[in-house]
Every structure is written in C-alpha cells, then in structure tokens.
Coordinates of C-alpha atoms and ligand atoms in Angstrom, one line a residue:
M1 CA -28.9 11.3 66.8
A2 CA -30.2 9.2 63.4
D3 CA -28.8 12.2 61.7
K4 CA -25.0 12.0 63.0
T5 CA -22.7 10.0 62.0
P6 CA -22.0 6.8 64.0
E7 CA -18.2 8.2 64.3
G8 CA -17.2 9.4 67.8
F9 CA -19.8 6.5 69.8
R10 CA -19.0 3.4 71.1
P11 CA -20.5 0.7 70.0
E12 CA -22.7 0.2 73.2
T13 CA -24.1 4.0 72.4
L14 CA -25.5 3.4 69.4
A15 CA -26.9 0.3 70.5
V16 CA -29.5 2.4 72.4
A17 CA -30.5 4.6 69.9
Y18 CA -29.2 5.3 66.5
G19 CA -30.7 4.4 63.4
Y20 CA -34.0 5.9 64.4
D21 CA -34.9 9.5 64.0
P22 CA -38.0 10.4 66.2
Q23 CA -39.1 12.9 63.1
M24 CA -40.1 10.2 61.9
G25 CA -42.6 8.7 64.0
M26 CA -44.7 12.0 65.0
G27 CA -42.1 12.4 67.8
S28 CA -42.4 9.1 69.5
V29 CA -39.4 8.1 71.3
K30 CA -39.5 4.7 70.1
P31 CA -40.1 3.5 66.8
P32 CA -43.7 2.7 65.1
I33 CA -44.4 -0.7 63.9
F34 CA -45.8 0.1 60.1
M35 CA -47.7 -3.2 59.6
T36 CA -48.3 -2.6 55.7
S37 CA -47.2 -4.9 53.0
T38 CA -47.4 -1.9 50.5
F39 CA -46.7 1.9 50.1
V40 CA -48.7 4.5 48.4
Y41 CA -47.3 7.4 45.8
P42 CA -48.3 10.7 45.7
S43 CA -48.2 10.7 42.8
A44 CA -48.0 8.3 38.7
Q45 CA -44.7 10.4 38.3
H46 CA -43.0 9.8 42.4
A47 CA -44.1 6.1 41.6
K48 CA -42.1 5.8 38.7
D49 CA -38.8 7.7 40.2
V50 CA -39.0 5.7 43.5
H51 CA -38.7 2.2 41.0
E52 CA -35.7 3.9 38.9
A53 CA -34.0 4.8 42.6
Y54 CA -35.1 1.8 43.9
F55 CA -33.8 -1.1 40.8
D56 CA -31.2 1.6 39.0
G57 CA -29.9 3.9 41.3
T58 CA -30.9 6.5 39.3
G59 CA -33.4 9.7 39.7
P60 CA -34.0 12.5 41.8
L61 CA -35.1 10.3 44.3
V62 CA -31.5 8.2 45.1
G63 CA -30.9 8.6 48.7
E64 CA -33.9 9.3 50.5
T65 CA -36.3 6.9 51.7
N66 CA -39.0 5.6 49.9
H67 CA -40.9 2.4 49.7
I68 CA -42.7 0.2 47.4
Y69 CA -43.6 -3.0 48.5
A70 CA -42.7 -4.6 52.4
R71 CA -40.6 -7.8 50.4
L72 CA -38.2 -5.2 49.0
G73 CA -38.0 -3.0 51.9
H74 CA -40.0 -1.5 55.0
P75 CA -39.0 1.3 57.2
G76 CA -38.6 -1.6 60.6
L77 CA -36.2 -2.6 57.8
D78 CA -34.9 1.1 57.9
F79 CA -33.8 1.2 60.9
L80 CA -32.4 -2.1 62.5
E81 CA -30.3 -2.4 59.5
K82 CA -29.0 1.1 61.0
R83 CA -28.7 -0.1 64.1
L84 CA -26.8 -3.6 62.9
A85 CA -24.3 -2.2 61.2
A86 CA -23.5 0.8 63.2
I87 CA -23.4 -1.9 66.1
D88 CA -20.7 -4.1 64.1
G89 CA -19.0 -1.0 62.9
A90 CA -19.6 -1.8 59.6
E91 CA -21.1 0.1 56.5
D92 CA -24.0 -1.5 56.0
A93 CA -26.0 -4.5 57.1
V94 CA -29.4 -6.7 55.9
A95 CA -31.5 -8.6 58.0
F96 CA -33.1 -11.7 57.5
C97 CA -35.9 -14.1 59.0
S98 CA -33.4 -16.5 60.8
G99 CA -30.0 -16.9 61.3
M100 CA -30.0 -19.4 58.3
A101 CA -31.6 -17.4 56.4
A102 CA -29.0 -15.0 56.1
H103 CA -26.6 -17.9 55.7
T104 CA -28.6 -19.4 52.6
S105 CA -28.1 -16.0 51.4
I106 CA -24.8 -15.4 51.9
A107 CA -24.3 -19.6 49.7
L108 CA -26.6 -18.5 47.0
A109 CA -25.2 -15.3 46.3
H110 CA -21.6 -16.2 46.0
V111 CA -21.5 -20.3 45.4
R112 CA -21.7 -21.3 41.7
P113 CA -21.6 -25.1 40.5
G114 CA -17.9 -25.8 40.6
D115 CA -17.0 -23.4 43.4
S116 CA -16.0 -24.6 46.7
V117 CA -15.9 -23.4 50.2
I118 CA -14.1 -24.0 53.6
H119 CA -15.5 -23.9 57.3
G120 CA -14.6 -25.3 60.2
R121 CA -15.9 -28.1 61.8
P122 CA -17.4 -28.5 64.4
I123 CA -19.9 -26.2 63.2
Y124 CA -23.6 -25.0 63.5
G125 CA -25.4 -27.7 62.3
G126 CA -27.5 -26.0 60.1
V127 CA -24.5 -24.4 57.7
D128 CA -22.8 -28.1 58.1
M129 CA -26.1 -29.3 56.1
L130 CA -26.1 -26.5 53.9
Y131 CA -22.6 -26.7 52.9
N132 CA -22.1 -30.3 53.0
S133 CA -26.2 -31.4 52.1
I134 CA -27.5 -28.9 50.2
M135 CA -24.9 -26.9 48.0
P136 CA -23.9 -29.7 46.3
Q137 CA -27.0 -30.9 44.9
F138 CA -25.9 -27.8 42.9
G139 CA -22.3 -29.0 42.5
S140 CA -20.4 -26.9 45.1
H141 CA -17.9 -28.4 47.1
A142 CA -17.1 -28.7 50.6
M143 CA -13.9 -28.8 53.2
A144 CA -13.4 -29.0 56.8
Y145 CA -10.7 -27.5 58.6
L146 CA -10.2 -29.0 62.2
D147 CA -8.6 -26.5 64.1
G148 CA -9.1 -22.9 63.2
C149 CA -5.9 -22.0 64.7
D150 CA -3.5 -24.4 62.7
E151 CA -2.4 -22.6 59.9
A152 CA -1.2 -25.5 58.1
G153 CA -4.4 -27.6 58.1
V154 CA -6.3 -24.6 56.9
R155 CA -4.0 -24.2 54.0
A156 CA -4.5 -27.8 53.7
A157 CA -8.1 -27.2 53.6
A158 CA -7.9 -24.8 51.2
E159 CA -5.6 -26.2 48.5
A160 CA -7.8 -29.3 48.8
A161 CA -10.9 -27.3 47.8
M162 CA -9.1 -25.3 45.3
A163 CA -7.9 -28.4 43.5
K164 CA -11.6 -28.9 43.2
G165 CA -12.8 -25.4 42.2
P166 CA -12.3 -21.4 42.7
L167 CA -12.3 -21.2 46.3
K168 CA -15.3 -18.8 47.1
L169 CA -16.1 -18.7 50.8
I170 CA -13.9 -19.0 54.1
I171 CA -16.4 -19.4 56.7
A172 CA -15.5 -19.1 60.5
E173 CA -17.7 -20.1 63.2
T174 CA -15.8 -18.3 66.3
P175 CA -16.2 -19.7 69.3
A176 CA -17.4 -22.8 67.9
N177 CA -20.6 -24.3 69.2
P178 CA -20.5 -26.4 71.9
T179 CA -16.4 -27.0 72.1
A180 CA -15.6 -23.2 72.0
A181 CA -13.1 -23.9 69.4
I182 CA -11.5 -21.0 68.4
V183 CA -10.8 -19.8 64.8
D184 CA -8.2 -17.2 64.2
L185 CA -9.6 -14.3 61.9
D186 CA -7.1 -13.2 61.1
L187 CA -5.2 -16.3 59.7
M188 CA -8.7 -16.3 57.6
V189 CA -8.3 -12.7 56.3
R190 CA -4.2 -13.3 55.0
I191 CA -5.3 -16.7 53.2
A192 CA -8.2 -15.2 52.0
D193 CA -5.7 -12.7 50.7
E194 CA -2.8 -15.4 49.1
V195 CA -6.0 -17.4 47.7
G196 CA -7.0 -14.4 45.6
A197 CA -3.5 -13.4 44.4
R198 CA -3.5 -17.2 42.8
Q199 CA -7.8 -16.9 41.7
D200 CA -9.3 -14.2 39.5
H201 CA -11.4 -14.2 43.0
R202 CA -10.4 -13.5 46.2
P203 CA -13.2 -15.2 48.7
L204 CA -15.1 -13.7 51.1
V205 CA -14.4 -14.3 54.6
V206 CA -17.6 -14.6 56.3
V207 CA -17.5 -15.4 60.2
D208 CA -20.4 -16.5 62.2
N209 CA -20.5 -14.4 65.1
T210 CA -23.5 -15.5 67.1
L211 CA -21.7 -17.0 70.1
L212 CA -19.9 -14.2 71.3
G213 CA -21.9 -11.0 69.6
P214 CA -21.4 -7.6 68.4
F215 CA -19.5 -6.6 71.6
A216 CA -17.1 -9.1 73.1
Q217 CA -16.3 -10.0 69.3
R218 CA -15.8 -7.4 66.7
P219 CA -14.9 -9.7 62.8
I220 CA -15.1 -6.3 60.7
E221 CA -12.6 -4.6 62.9
Q222 CA -10.6 -7.4 62.1
G223 CA -11.2 -6.8 58.3
V224 CA -13.2 -10.0 58.0
D225 CA -15.6 -9.8 54.3
L226 CA -19.5 -10.5 56.3
C227 CA -19.6 -10.6 59.4
M228 CA -23.1 -13.5 60.4
T229 CA -25.1 -12.7 63.6
A230 CA -28.1 -14.9 64.3
L231 CA -30.0 -12.4 66.1
T232 CA -32.4 -15.2 67.6
K233 CA -29.4 -15.8 70.2
Y234 CA -28.0 -13.2 72.3
C235 CA -29.3 -10.1 70.2
G236 CA -32.7 -11.0 70.0
G237 CA -31.9 -12.4 74.1
H238 CA -35.4 -13.5 75.2
S239 CA -36.0 -16.6 73.1
D240 CA -39.0 -14.8 71.8
L241 CA -38.1 -14.5 68.0
L242 CA -36.2 -15.4 64.6
A243 CA -33.9 -13.4 62.9
G244 CA -30.3 -13.1 61.6
G245 CA -27.9 -10.0 60.0
V246 CA -24.9 -10.1 58.1
S247 CA -22.7 -6.6 58.3
G248 CA -20.2 -5.8 55.8
R249 CA -18.6 -3.3 52.9
K250 CA -22.3 -1.6 51.2
E251 CA -21.8 -3.3 47.8
L252 CA -21.9 -7.0 49.5
I253 CA -24.8 -6.0 51.5
Q254 CA -26.5 -4.1 48.7
Q255 CA -26.1 -7.6 46.3
L256 CA -27.7 -9.7 49.3
R257 CA -30.5 -7.1 50.0
M258 CA -31.6 -7.1 46.4
L259 CA -31.5 -11.0 46.2
R260 CA -33.7 -10.9 49.5
T261 CA -36.2 -9.2 47.7
T262 CA -36.6 -12.2 45.4
W263 CA -35.8 -15.2 47.8
G264 CA -38.5 -13.6 50.4
N265 CA -36.7 -13.7 52.8
H266 CA -36.9 -10.5 55.0
L267 CA -37.4 -9.9 58.3
D268 CA -41.0 -8.8 59.3
P269 CA -42.1 -5.2 61.0
Y270 CA -42.7 -6.8 64.1
T271 CA -39.8 -8.6 64.6
C272 CA -37.7 -6.0 63.6
W273 CA -38.8 -3.7 66.5
L274 CA -38.5 -6.6 69.0
V275 CA -34.9 -6.9 68.1
M276 CA -34.5 -3.0 67.8
R277 CA -35.3 -2.9 71.3
S278 CA -33.4 -5.7 72.4
L279 CA -30.2 -4.4 71.1
E280 CA -30.9 -1.6 73.3
S281 CA -29.8 -3.9 76.4
V282 CA -27.5 -6.4 74.8
A283 CA -24.4 -5.2 76.1
V284 CA -25.5 -5.2 79.7
R285 CA -27.3 -8.6 79.3
T286 CA -23.9 -10.2 78.1
E287 CA -21.9 -8.6 80.3
R288 CA -23.9 -9.8 83.1
A289 CA -24.4 -13.5 81.8
M290 CA -20.6 -13.1 81.2
A291 CA -19.8 -13.0 84.8
N292 CA -22.4 -15.8 85.4
A293 CA -21.3 -18.0 83.5
R294 CA -17.6 -17.6 84.8
G295 CA -19.3 -18.3 88.6
V296 CA -21.3 -21.4 86.7
A297 CA -18.0 -22.7 85.0
T298 CA -16.2 -22.2 88.3
Y299 CA -18.3 -24.1 90.1
L300 CA -18.8 -27.0 88.1
Q301 CA -14.8 -27.1 87.8
G302 CA -14.2 -27.8 91.2
H303 CA -16.9 -30.6 91.4
P304 CA -15.9 -34.4 91.8
K305 CA -18.7 -35.5 89.1
V306 CA -17.3 -33.2 86.7
A307 CA -14.8 -34.3 84.3
G308 CA -13.8 -31.2 82.8
V309 CA -15.7 -27.9 81.5
T310 CA -14.8 -26.5 78.2
Y311 CA -15.1 -22.9 79.4
L312 CA -12.9 -20.1 77.1
G313 CA -11.9 -18.6 80.4
F314 CA -10.1 -21.7 81.4
L315 CA -7.6 -21.8 77.9
E316 CA -4.4 -22.6 78.6
A317 CA -1.7 -19.9 79.3
G318 CA 0.9 -20.8 76.1
T319 CA -1.6 -22.3 73.9
P320 CA -2.3 -21.0 70.2
Q321 CA -6.4 -20.3 70.9
R322 CA -5.3 -18.7 73.8
A323 CA -3.3 -16.2 72.0
V324 CA -6.2 -16.3 69.8
Y325 CA -8.7 -15.7 72.4
D326 CA -6.5 -12.2 73.8
R327 CA -6.3 -11.2 70.6
Q328 CA -9.6 -11.5 69.4
C329 CA -12.2 -11.7 72.0
K330 CA -13.0 -9.3 74.8
A331 CA -14.6 -11.3 77.0
A332 CA -15.5 -15.7 77.2
G333 CA -19.1 -15.4 76.5
S334 CA -21.6 -17.5 78.7
T335 CA -22.0 -20.3 76.4
F336 CA -20.4 -23.5 77.4
S337 CA -20.4 -26.9 77.7
F338 CA -19.5 -29.6 80.9
H339 CA -18.9 -33.3 81.2
L340 CA -20.0 -35.4 83.9
H341 CA -18.2 -38.6 84.5
G342 CA -20.6 -41.2 83.7
G343 CA -22.6 -41.3 80.2
E344 CA -26.3 -41.4 79.3
A345 CA -27.6 -42.6 82.5
E346 CA -25.6 -40.4 84.7
A347 CA -26.5 -37.0 82.8
F348 CA -30.3 -37.7 82.5
R349 CA -30.8 -38.0 86.2
M350 CA -28.8 -34.8 86.7
L351 CA -30.7 -33.2 83.9
D352 CA -34.2 -34.4 85.6
R353 CA -33.4 -33.6 88.5
L354 CA -32.9 -29.9 87.8
R355 CA -35.6 -26.9 89.4
L356 CA -34.8 -24.1 87.5
M357 CA -32.3 -24.3 84.5
K358 CA -34.7 -24.8 81.4
M359 CA -34.3 -27.9 79.3
A360 CA -34.4 -27.5 75.7
V361 CA -31.8 -26.6 72.4
S362 CA -30.9 -22.6 71.8
L363 CA -28.7 -20.4 73.6
G364 CA -28.5 -16.6 74.3
G365 CA -31.8 -16.2 76.3
S366 CA -32.7 -14.5 79.4
E367 CA -33.4 -17.8 81.2
T368 CA -30.4 -20.5 81.4
L369 CA -31.2 -23.5 79.1
I370 CA -29.1 -26.5 79.6
C371 CA -29.1 -29.6 77.1
H372 CA -27.5 -33.0 76.8
S373 CA -26.1 -32.9 73.6
A374 CA -25.3 -36.1 72.1
S375 CA -28.9 -37.0 72.3
T376 CA -30.4 -33.5 71.3
T377 CA -28.4 -30.8 69.0
H378 CA -25.6 -33.7 67.9
Y379 CA -27.9 -35.8 67.8
A380 CA -27.7 -36.4 63.7
L381 CA -24.1 -37.2 64.2
T382 CA -22.3 -40.4 64.2
P383 CA -20.7 -41.4 67.7
E384 CA -17.2 -41.2 66.0
Q385 CA -18.2 -37.5 64.3
R386 CA -19.3 -36.9 68.1
Q387 CA -15.9 -37.9 69.1
Q388 CA -14.0 -35.9 66.8
G389 CA -16.2 -33.0 67.6
G390 CA -14.9 -33.8 71.8
I391 CA -18.8 -34.6 72.8
T392 CA -19.4 -37.3 75.1
D393 CA -22.3 -38.9 76.5
G394 CA -21.9 -37.1 79.5
T395 CA -21.5 -34.3 77.8
M396 CA -24.0 -31.1 78.7
R397 CA -24.6 -27.2 77.3
L398 CA -25.0 -24.7 78.8
S399 CA -26.6 -20.8 77.8
V400 CA -26.0 -19.3 80.9
G401 CA -28.6 -16.8 81.4
L402 CA -29.5 -13.6 83.7
E403 CA -30.9 -14.6 87.0
H404 CA -28.7 -14.7 89.8
V405 CA -25.6 -16.8 90.0
D406 CA -25.9 -17.8 93.3
D407 CA -29.9 -19.5 92.6
L408 CA -27.7 -21.3 89.0
I409 CA -25.1 -22.7 91.3
A410 CA -28.0 -24.1 93.8
D411 CA -29.8 -25.4 91.2
L412 CA -26.9 -27.6 89.8
A413 CA -25.5 -28.5 93.5
Q414 CA -28.9 -30.2 94.3
A415 CA -29.4 -31.6 90.5
L416 CA -25.4 -33.1 90.3
E417 CA -26.5 -35.3 93.7
A418 CA -28.2 -37.5 92.0
V419 CA -26.0 -38.3 89.0
Ligands
PLP501 C1 -28.8 -20.4 65.9 C2 -27.7 -20.3 65.5 C3 -27.5 -20.0 63.9 C4 -29.4 -20.3 63.3 O1 -30.0 -19.1 63.3 P1 -31.5 -19.6 63.1 O2 -32.3 -17.9 63.5 O3 -31.9 -20.1 64.3 O4 -32.1 -19.7 61.9 C5 -26.6 -20.4 63.2 N1 -25.8 -19.8 63.7 C6 -25.3 -20.5 65.3 C7 -23.8 -20.4 65.7 C8 -26.0 -20.3 65.8 O5 -25.9 -21.2 67.2

C-alpha cells in the first residue's frame, strides 16, 4: 500500500497502513524501530551521492530513500511524515519533537525583524508567548483578533499589523482553547489573498488543528498553507508522548525539514513509532470521545449547579459561529468547558470529590482529564484577560476520554453534590 498513491482512499483508511511498506522491514506488518544515530554507506561514491541528493537535490540518488544522520532524517520520520501528509490530504508533512517545536519552527522560518503576524485570542498559551514575548525580542510584531468570524475585526487586526511591518503569518487556532471560539478559515484565506495583492509577499495561513484533529476538520482542503497539529493530544491519544506535525505544500514543508536539520528539533525513532501506532486508531478514538462528550455536555447543561456549558455542539442556530461550524467542522470535539455557579471554593470542592476523572492539564488522551482553568492553564493571565476569554473562577475544562459515558456522568453527579 505504501507504493500506491493515497488517492482514492479515505483518510481513515490511510491512517491504518499508509506510509510503511513491509518490504522495508523484512516483511514485518508493523514498522521496525530503527534505533540508530547514523547510517553506513556501501562506498565512498555512494556517501557523496547521498549528500548531493540531500543538500542539492541533484545526482543519481534523487528520489531514493537514503539517510545520513538521524537529526537530518531517519526511517521512522519517513513513515510518519508520509502517513501524516496522507491523512491531512497534504503534499508533504514534517514532524517535530513537540507541538511547540512545530510552532517555533514555523515562526523562525517565516518571520524576520520588522515583520508582523496576526493571531486569534484566546490561543494556546505557548503560542501567545512565542509571538508576544519571544519573537518581539527579534523585532517582530503581533496583533490579535478577538473574533475569528468577524470580518471587520480580522481586517482591522491585519491593517494594524501591516502598519507595523509586512504581514507574514495569519495564525488561527480553531476551535480555540478553552472557550471553543471558532475561526473562519475561508475568511483567513481570503484576507491572505487580499493582503498578498498589496504587499510583495502573500502571508501564509497557519492553522493549529489540534483541538478537532485531522478527521473532524480538514484545513488543507480549505486552502490554508500550513496545518499544524500537536500530535501530543488526540493523534498520540494516550497522554504518553510529545510530538508535533506540520502539513502543507512540498516546498513549504521541505523548507521546514531543512531548517529542522540545523535546529535539531526532529522527532526521535521511538516516538515516531508510537505516533504511527496511535494514528491507526485516532478516527475511532475521537469518534467515541466525541460521542461521550456530547453525553457529558448534555448532562451538565441541565444541572442546576452549572451556569453554562461552552460546547461546540450547542452553538445557537443563526449565529455566524454556527454557520462557520456547519461549513468547517464535521464534529464538535471532546474538549469543552463548563462554568459552575460560584467560584474557586465551589470548583475546588467538586474537583477534590472526583473519583474517576483525573485532575491534569492537557487533553486528547484516552482518560478523561479535568482542570480548573483560572488556577492552572490560564493561571498566568490577569483577571481582566481571563474575563475577556470567558473564563470565570468557576470554569473547568474537560477533555472527555474513552470511559463508559455513564461512569463519567455518575462521577460528575456525585462530585457536584459537594458544591
Ligand atoms: C498542546 C497544544 C500545543 C502544544 O503542543 P506540545 O506538544 O505540548 O508542545 C499547541 N497547540 C494546542 C492547541 C495545544 O493544545
């Protein structure tokens, strides 16, 4: 199957076996783990040809699989990147040692002193810090848009950014964490085209697709340039690894891959193997988790001690967000927030009574995780910033896992009695 083109197969099918050819592994159905830092050459000329193919893209070995040194590439990366590209429907993909390594690599590849970027808010804390605290030390500027479905607001952010310097990246995390705020990807692509016609450089649209994952939202098919996924979350799926992937056009991905050679933030052979294995089941895992989440969200919404539930499946008909959701998302995901009546004391009483759900940050694992947003994931924000993001002292983020939904609801029910 690795030799056939992915065309004609659905992403769920490609996730199971595409990317690895058993011929390469002495017939083993599953890919071996190549635990090696370096690769041997049969002759001096072959060594030279391998280097020529890698660095210049010329010579007799172009298009063949050859390796030099594991930081530059290794078989585990080849397998995983092929599979990830096929699942995302992209020409190519590149894997990094964490989701933030992927984000940082995109930033360093494309943003130069004087350039600007725009991003939504709320956005993953690490990405916020990257563009607002770290990249400005190298002379770049960041502007935030607060509603990714509001054309005028996004345009205003783009204008403000362009007034500071050439706009290089339009960054969208959708749905955003933890409020499930939606960003209209068609709008982002349109604005990138318009800005591109006014600058000498079209900005790239970069989507963080972590929250819904590769099956429930297909950014590459919507025309975005780079689709980033924290493979740590749903794709890894078992809370036992860190990894990041970026999919997109060949030349953009090859640029990141060459830079990764120097930055040294590639994904190691063992973790590549773990992610390959996890990708086989991500479609069924997320289906089950999303069904569970709907059950839990529905239960919470009707509970007298719950002030509100921020769940994509409850977006009101007739709103711009709902229209974008219907166009862009195939499912509502399994990470959402709910807000208790009361504040920290009530929230802590409930959390300390839970018997099944685990209190931890992160999301997308097989087990259900819960955390109190204001005192954990959004601890570093000011109360005003939290309020802007819709986070109260009674807000809890829930990443619903694969347990039986009735057990999850029963656990919440007994814990809510403590409130
Ligand atoms: C977790 C996460 C990241 C970062 O991934 P790491 O593997 O932890 O570096 C980026 N974006 C989103 C939306 C995330 O949830």
